[in-house]
Coordinates of C-alpha atoms in Angstrom, one line a residue:
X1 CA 130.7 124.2 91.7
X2 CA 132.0 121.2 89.8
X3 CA 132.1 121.7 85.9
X4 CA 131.8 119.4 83.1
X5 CA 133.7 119.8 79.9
X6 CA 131.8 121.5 77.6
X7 CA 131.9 118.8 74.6
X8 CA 130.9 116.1 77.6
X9 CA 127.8 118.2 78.0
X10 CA 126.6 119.1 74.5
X11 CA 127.0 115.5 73.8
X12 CA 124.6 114.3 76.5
X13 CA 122.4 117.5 76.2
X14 CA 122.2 116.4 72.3
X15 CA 121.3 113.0 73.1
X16 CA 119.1 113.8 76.3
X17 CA 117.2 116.3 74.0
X18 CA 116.3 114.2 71.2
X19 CA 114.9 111.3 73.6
X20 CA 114.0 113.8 76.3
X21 CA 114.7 111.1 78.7
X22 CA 116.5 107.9 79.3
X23 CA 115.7 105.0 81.0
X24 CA 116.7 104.0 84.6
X25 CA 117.9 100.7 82.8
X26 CA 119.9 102.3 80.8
X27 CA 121.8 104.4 82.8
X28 CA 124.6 102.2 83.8
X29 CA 125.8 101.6 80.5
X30 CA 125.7 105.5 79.8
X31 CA 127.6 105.7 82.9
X32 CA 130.4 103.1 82.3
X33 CA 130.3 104.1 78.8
X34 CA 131.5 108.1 80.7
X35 CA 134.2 106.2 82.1
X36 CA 132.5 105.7 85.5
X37 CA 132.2 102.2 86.6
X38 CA 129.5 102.0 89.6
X39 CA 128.6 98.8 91.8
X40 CA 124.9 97.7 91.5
X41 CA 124.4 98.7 94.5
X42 CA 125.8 102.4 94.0
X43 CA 124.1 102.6 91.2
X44 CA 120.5 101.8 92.7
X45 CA 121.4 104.2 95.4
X46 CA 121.9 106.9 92.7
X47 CA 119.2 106.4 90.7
X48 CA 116.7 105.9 93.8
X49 CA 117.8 109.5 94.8
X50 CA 117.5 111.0 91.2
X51 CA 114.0 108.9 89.7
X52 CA 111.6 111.4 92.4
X53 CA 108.5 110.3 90.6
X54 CA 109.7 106.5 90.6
X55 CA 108.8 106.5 86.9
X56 CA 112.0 104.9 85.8
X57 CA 112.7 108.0 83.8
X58 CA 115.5 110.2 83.8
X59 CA 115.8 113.8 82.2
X60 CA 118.7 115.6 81.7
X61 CA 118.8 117.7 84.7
X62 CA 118.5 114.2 86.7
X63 CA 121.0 112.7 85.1
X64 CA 123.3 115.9 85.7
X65 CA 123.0 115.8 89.1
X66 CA 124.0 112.1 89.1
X67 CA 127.1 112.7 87.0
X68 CA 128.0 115.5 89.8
X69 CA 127.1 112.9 92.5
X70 CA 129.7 110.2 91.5
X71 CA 131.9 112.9 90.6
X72 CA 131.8 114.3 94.6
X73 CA 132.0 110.6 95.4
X74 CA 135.2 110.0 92.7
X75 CA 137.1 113.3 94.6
X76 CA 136.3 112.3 98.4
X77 CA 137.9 109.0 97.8
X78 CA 140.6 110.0 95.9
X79 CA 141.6 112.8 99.2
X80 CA 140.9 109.7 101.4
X81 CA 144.6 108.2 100.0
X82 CA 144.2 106.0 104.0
X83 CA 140.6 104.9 102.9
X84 CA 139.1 105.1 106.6
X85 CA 135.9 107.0 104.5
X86 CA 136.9 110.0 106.6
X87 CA 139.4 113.1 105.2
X88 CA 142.3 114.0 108.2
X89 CA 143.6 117.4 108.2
X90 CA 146.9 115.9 106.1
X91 CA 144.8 114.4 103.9
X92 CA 142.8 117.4 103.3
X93 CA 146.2 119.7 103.5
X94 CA 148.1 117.3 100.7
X95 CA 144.7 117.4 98.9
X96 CA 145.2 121.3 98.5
X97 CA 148.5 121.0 97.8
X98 CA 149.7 123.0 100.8
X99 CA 147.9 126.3 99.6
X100 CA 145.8 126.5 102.9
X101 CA 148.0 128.0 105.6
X102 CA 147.4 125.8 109.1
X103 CA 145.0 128.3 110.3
X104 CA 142.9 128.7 106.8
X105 CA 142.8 125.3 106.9
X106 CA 141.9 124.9 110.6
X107 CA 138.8 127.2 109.7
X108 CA 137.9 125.2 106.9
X109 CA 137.6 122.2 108.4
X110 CA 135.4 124.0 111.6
X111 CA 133.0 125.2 108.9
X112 CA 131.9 122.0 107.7
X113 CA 132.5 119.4 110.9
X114 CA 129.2 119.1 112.0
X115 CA 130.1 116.3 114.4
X116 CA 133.1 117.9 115.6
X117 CA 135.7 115.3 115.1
X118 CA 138.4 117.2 113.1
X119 CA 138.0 115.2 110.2
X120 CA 135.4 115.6 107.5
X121 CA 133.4 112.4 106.4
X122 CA 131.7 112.2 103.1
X123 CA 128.4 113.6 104.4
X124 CA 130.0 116.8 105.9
X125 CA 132.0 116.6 102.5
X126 CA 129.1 116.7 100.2
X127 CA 127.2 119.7 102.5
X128 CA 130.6 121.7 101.7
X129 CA 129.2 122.0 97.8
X130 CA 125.4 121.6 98.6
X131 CA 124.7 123.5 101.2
X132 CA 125.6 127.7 101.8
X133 CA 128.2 128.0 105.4
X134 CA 127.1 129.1 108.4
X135 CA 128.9 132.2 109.8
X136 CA 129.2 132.8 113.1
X137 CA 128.8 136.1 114.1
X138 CA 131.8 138.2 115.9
X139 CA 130.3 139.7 119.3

């Protein structure tokens, strides 16, 4: 799993702690002020998916999980250097800096195509770090 740096964390633990929960309105500027700068719409998305109770409250552990959504989002498009929204095998490959041999990374990419394409869209992406593999059992 995707870690923050420490400091980043204590910072925003400190602050989340003290006010035990920020506003939906706010969160935008908290996030640009983090360095990540989100479309309106990407942002309503997020906090639509985070605000459960539709309180327009945020707690830490919310917020969290929003900071490791944009991050998944920031990485996906960064391997997508063709920006189709959809991660080839020499994407992926270059992404890994060759240390996936062709059939590691033929495996890998099997594990996680759910639509059987070859390629890995941000959905299957996001299930790679979400959700535990399937094995298949040897018979």
């Amino acid at each position: 799993d995707f870690q923050f740096p420490s400091e980043q964390v204590s910072v925003m633990k400190e602050a989340f702690l003290a006010m035990s929960f920020i506003h939906t309105q706010d969160i935008g500027a908290l996030l640009n002020q983090l360095g990540h700068k989100l479309k309106e719409k990407e942002l309503k998305t997020i906090i639509q998916c985070s605000d459960i109770n539709s309180d327009g409250l945020i707690s830490y552990q919310e917020f969290m999980d929003i900071l490791s959504r944009i991050t998944m989002k920031e990485v996906f498009q960064e391997l997508d250097t063709d920006g189709n929204g959809v991660l080839s095998r020499s994407e992926i490959k270059v992404g890994m800096e060759d240390k996936l041999s062709d059939r590691q990374l033929e495996k890998a990419i099997k594990a996680v195509d759910l639509d059987g394409d070859g390629q890995i869209n941000y959905e299957e992406f996001i299930n790679l770090f979400t959700k535990p593999l399937k094995h298949k059992k040897k018979k």
